[in-house]
CSV table of C-alpha atoms in Angstrom, one decimal:
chain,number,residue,atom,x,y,z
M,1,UNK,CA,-99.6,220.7,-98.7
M,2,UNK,CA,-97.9,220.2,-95.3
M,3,UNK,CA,-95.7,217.0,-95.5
M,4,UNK,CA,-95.9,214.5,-93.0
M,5,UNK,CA,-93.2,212.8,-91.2
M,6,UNK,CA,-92.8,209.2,-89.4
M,7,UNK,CA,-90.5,209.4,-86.1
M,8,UNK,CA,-89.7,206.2,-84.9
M,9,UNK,CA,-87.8,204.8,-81.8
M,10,UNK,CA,-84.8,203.0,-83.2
M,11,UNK,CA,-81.8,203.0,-81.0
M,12,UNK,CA,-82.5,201.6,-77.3
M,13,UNK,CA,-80.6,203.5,-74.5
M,14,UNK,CA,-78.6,200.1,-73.9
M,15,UNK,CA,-77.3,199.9,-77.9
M,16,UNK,CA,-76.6,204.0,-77.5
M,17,UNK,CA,-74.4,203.1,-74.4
M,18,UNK,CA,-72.8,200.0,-75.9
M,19,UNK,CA,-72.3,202.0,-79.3
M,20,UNK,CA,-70.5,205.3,-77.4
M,21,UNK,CA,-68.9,203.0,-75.2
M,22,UNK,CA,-67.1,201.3,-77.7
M,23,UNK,CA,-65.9,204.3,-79.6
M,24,UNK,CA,-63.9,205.3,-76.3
M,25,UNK,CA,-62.5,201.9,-75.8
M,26,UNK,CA,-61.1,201.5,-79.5
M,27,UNK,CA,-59.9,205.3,-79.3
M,28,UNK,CA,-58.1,204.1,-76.1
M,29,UNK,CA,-56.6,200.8,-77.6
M,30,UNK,CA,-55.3,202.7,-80.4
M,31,UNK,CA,-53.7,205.2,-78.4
M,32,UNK,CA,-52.1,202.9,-76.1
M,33,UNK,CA,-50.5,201.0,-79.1
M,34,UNK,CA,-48.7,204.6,-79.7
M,35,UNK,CA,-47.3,205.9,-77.0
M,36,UNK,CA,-44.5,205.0,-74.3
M,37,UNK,CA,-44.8,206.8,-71.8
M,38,UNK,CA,-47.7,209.7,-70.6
M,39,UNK,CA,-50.5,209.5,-69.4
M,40,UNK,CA,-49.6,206.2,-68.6
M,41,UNK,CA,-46.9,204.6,-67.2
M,42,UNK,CA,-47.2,201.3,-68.7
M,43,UNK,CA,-49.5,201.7,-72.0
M,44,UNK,CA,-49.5,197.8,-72.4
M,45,UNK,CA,-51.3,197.3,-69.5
M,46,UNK,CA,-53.6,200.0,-69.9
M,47,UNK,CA,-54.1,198.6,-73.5
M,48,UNK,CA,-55.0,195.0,-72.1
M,49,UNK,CA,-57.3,196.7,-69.8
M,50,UNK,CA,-59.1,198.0,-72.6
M,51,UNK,CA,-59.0,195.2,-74.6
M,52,UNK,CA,-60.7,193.6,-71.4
M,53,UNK,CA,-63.1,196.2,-71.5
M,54,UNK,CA,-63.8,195.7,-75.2
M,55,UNK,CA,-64.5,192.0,-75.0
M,56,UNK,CA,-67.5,192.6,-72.5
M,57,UNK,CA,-69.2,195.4,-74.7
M,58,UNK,CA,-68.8,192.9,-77.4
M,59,UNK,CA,-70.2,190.2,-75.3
M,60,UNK,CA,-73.1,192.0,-74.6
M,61,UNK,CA,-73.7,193.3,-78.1
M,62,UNK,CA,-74.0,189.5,-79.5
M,63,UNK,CA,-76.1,188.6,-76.7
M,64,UNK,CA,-78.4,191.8,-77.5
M,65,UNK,CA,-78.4,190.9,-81.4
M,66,UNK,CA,-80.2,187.9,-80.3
M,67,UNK,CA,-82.3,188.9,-77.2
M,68,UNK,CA,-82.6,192.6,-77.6
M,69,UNK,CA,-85.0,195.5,-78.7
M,70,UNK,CA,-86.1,194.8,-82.2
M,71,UNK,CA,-83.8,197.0,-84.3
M,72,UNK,CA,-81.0,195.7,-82.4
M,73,UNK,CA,-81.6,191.9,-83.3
M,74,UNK,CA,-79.4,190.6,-86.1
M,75,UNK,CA,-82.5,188.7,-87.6
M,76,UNK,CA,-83.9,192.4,-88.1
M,77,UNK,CA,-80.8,193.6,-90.3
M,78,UNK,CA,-79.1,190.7,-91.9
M,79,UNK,CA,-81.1,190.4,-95.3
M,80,UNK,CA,-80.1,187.7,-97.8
M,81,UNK,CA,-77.4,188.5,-100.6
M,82,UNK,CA,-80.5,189.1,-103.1
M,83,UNK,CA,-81.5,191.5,-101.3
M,84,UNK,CA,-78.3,193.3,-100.2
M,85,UNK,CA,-77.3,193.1,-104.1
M,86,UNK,CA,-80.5,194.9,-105.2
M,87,UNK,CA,-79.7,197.5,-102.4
M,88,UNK,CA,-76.8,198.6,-104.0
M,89,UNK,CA,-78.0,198.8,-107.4
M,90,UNK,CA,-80.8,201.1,-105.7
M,91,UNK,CA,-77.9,203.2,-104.2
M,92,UNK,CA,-75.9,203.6,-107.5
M,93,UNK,CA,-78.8,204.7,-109.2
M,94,UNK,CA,-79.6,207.2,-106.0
M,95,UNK,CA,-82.7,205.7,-105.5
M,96,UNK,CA,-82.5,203.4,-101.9
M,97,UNK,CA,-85.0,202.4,-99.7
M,98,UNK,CA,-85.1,203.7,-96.6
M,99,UNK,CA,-84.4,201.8,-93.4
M,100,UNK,CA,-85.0,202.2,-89.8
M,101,UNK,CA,-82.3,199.8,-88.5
M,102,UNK,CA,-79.5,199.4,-90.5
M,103,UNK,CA,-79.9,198.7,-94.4
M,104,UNK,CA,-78.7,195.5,-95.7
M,105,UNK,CA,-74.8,197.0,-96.4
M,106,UNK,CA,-74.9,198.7,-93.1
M,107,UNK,CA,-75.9,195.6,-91.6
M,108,UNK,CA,-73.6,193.7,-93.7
M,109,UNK,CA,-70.8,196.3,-92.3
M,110,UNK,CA,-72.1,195.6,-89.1
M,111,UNK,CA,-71.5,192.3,-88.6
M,112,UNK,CA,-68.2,192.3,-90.2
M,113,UNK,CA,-66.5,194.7,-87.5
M,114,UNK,CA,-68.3,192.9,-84.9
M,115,UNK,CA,-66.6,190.0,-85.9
M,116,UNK,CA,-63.2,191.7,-86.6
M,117,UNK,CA,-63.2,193.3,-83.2
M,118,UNK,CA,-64.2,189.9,-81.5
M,119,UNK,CA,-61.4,188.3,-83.2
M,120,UNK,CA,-59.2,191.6,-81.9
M,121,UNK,CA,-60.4,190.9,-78.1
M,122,UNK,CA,-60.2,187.3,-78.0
M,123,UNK,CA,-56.7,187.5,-80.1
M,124,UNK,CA,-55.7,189.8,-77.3
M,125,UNK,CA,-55.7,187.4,-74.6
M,126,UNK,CA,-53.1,184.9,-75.9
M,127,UNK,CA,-50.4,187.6,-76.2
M,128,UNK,CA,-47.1,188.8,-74.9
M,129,UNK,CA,-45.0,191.9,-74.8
M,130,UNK,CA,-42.4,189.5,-73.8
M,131,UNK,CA,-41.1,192.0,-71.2
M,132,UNK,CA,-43.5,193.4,-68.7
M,133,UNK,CA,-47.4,191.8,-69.7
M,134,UNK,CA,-48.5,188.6,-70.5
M,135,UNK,CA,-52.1,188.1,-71.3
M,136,UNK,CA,-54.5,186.3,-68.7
M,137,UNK,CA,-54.4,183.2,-71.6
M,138,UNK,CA,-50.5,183.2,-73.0
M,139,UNK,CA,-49.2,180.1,-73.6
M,140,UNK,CA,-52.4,178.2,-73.1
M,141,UNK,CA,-51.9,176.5,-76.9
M,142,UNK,CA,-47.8,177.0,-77.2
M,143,UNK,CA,-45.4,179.7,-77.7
M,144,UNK,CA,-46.0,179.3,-81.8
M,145,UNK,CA,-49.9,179.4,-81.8
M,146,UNK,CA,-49.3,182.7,-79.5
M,147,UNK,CA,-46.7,184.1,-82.1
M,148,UNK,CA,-49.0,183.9,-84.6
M,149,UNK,CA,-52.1,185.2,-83.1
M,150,UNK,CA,-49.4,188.0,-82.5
M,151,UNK,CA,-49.2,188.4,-86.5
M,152,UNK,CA,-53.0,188.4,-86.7
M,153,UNK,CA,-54.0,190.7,-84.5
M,154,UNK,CA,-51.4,193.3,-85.6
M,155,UNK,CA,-52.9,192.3,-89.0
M,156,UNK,CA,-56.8,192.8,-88.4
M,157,UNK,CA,-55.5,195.8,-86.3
M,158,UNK,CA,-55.0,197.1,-89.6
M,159,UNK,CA,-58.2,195.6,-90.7
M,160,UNK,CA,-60.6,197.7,-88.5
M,161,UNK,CA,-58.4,200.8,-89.2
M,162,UNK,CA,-60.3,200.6,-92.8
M,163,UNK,CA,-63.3,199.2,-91.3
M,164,UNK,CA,-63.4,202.4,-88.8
M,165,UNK,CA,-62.7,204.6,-92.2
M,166,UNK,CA,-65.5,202.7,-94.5
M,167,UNK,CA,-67.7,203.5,-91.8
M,168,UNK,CA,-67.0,207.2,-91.3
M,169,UNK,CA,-67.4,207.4,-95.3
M,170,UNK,CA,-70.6,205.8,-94.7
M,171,UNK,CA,-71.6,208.2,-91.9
M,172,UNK,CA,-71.0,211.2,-94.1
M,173,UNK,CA,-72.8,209.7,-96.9
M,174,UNK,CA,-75.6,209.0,-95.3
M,175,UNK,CA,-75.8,213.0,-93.8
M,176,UNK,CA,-75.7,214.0,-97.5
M,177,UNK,CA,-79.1,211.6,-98.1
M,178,UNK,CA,-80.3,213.6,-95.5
M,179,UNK,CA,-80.3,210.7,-92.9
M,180,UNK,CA,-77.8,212.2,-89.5
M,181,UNK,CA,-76.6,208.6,-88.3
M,182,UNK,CA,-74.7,210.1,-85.5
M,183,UNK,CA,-77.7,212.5,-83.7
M,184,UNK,CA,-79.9,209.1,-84.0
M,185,UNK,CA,-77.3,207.3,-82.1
M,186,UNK,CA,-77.7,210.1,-79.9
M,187,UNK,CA,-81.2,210.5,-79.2
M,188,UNK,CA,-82.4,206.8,-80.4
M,189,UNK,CA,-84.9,208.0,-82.7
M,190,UNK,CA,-85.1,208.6,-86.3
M,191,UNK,CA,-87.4,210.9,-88.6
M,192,UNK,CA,-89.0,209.4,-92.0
M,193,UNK,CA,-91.1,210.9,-94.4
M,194,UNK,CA,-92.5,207.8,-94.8
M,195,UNK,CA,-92.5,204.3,-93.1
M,196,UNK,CA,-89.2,202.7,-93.9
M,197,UNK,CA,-89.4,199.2,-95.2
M,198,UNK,CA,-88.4,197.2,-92.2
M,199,UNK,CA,-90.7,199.5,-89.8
M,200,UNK,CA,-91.9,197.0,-87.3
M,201,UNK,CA,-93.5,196.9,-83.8
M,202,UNK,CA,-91.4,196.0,-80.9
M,203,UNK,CA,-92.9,192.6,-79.8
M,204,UNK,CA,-91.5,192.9,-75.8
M,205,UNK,CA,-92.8,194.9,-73.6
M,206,UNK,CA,-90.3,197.0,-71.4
M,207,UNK,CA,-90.6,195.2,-68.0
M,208,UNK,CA,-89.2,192.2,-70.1
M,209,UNK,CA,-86.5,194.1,-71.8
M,210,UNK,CA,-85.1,195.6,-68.8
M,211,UNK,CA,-84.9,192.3,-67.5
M,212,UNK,CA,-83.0,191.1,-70.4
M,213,UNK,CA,-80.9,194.1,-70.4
M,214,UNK,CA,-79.9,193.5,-66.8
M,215,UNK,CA,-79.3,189.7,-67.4
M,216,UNK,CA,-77.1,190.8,-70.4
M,217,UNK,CA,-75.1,192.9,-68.6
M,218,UNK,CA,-74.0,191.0,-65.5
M,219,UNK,CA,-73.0,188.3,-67.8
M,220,UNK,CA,-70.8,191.1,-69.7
M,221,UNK,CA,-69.4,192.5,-66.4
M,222,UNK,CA,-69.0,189.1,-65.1
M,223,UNK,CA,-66.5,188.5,-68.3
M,224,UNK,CA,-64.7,191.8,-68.6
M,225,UNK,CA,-64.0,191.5,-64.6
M,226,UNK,CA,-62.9,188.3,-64.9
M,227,UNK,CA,-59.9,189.1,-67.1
M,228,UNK,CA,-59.3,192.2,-65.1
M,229,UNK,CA,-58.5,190.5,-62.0
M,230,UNK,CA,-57.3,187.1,-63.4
């Protein structure tokens, strides 16, 4: 008997770039925190820059959660703690449901590092190496609220180092299901051998969600060239 399979458009092309996007500028951050010298000459200001950067992906990804393709939307992966607990009992016993978008821990997950690197970007711009860079908002609440936003961010720094790990865990088990995360972030489409549980029509048609799209991402450039020139 020949077995059927579902294919199903999951990742938009604006998610894909937002997603690949954001890998480079976190690799970038992180780098620049660890060197002194080459490529660049000053690695704090390449490491605002990107924190710059970073802030407008991230304000286009909330913005997107909420006005976006229909496996982007928060309301489509954010399930209720009921639901997300009998998830994982599904998982320990090896026996999950399959998703399209992200299932309700990856969603979960989602939403966390989303928040953690927010609170990284928007940290960023009240800081100080107290020698050649000063953020474009230093000393906009006082020297000690910038001292301590100095703590956290080296803090959640550490944060979305295990945040970044959980998820690669994640990636790898989810190949061994037999679910490749990483090719459907590259292609924006999935394969099922049967419709997955939150399988659901997209209810905008594409002249309106390239309109969106745009809209979304002049307000996201209009933020990250703010800071650059400020």
């Amino acid at each position: 008997m020949r077995k059927t399979s579902v294919t199903i458009d999951v990742w938009d092309k604006w998610i894909r770039v937002f997603h690949w996007g954001l890998v480079a500028v976190i690799l970038l951050s992180f780098y620049t925190t660890k060197t002194r010298g080459a490529p660049f000459l000053f690695p704090i200001e390449v490491h605002a820059q990107a924190g710059y950067l970073l802030l407008g992906l991230l304000v286009f990804r909330w913005l997107w959660g909420v006005m976006g393709s229909v496996y982007a939307r928060f309301k489509t992966f954010l399930y209720p703690p009921g639901e997300t607990i009998a998830y994982s009992k599904a998982l320990l016993k090896r026996q999950p449901s399959t998703y399209a978008s992200h299932n309700p821990l990856g969603g979960w997950m989602t939403l966390v590092m989303l928040l953690s690197l927010s609170f990284q970007a928007v940290s960023g711009l009240f800081l100080s190496d107290d020698i050649f860079f000063q953020a474009p908002l230093y000393g906009l609440f006082g020297d000690g609220v910038s001292s301590q936003l100095r703590s956290m961010h080296q803090l959640n720094s550490d944060l979305l180092i295990i945040l970044i790990g959980l998820h690669l865990v994640g990636l790898v088990v989810h190949r061994l299901m037999g679910e490749p995360l990483v090719a459907a972030m590259l292609a924006g489409t999935k394969h099922f051998r049967q419709l997955p549980v939150d399988a659901r029509n997209e209810p905008l048609n594409a002249a309106t969600l390239r309109l969106r799209a745009l809209g979304t991402l002049l307000i996201a450039a209009g933020v990250a060239l703010w800071l650059w020139f400020y």
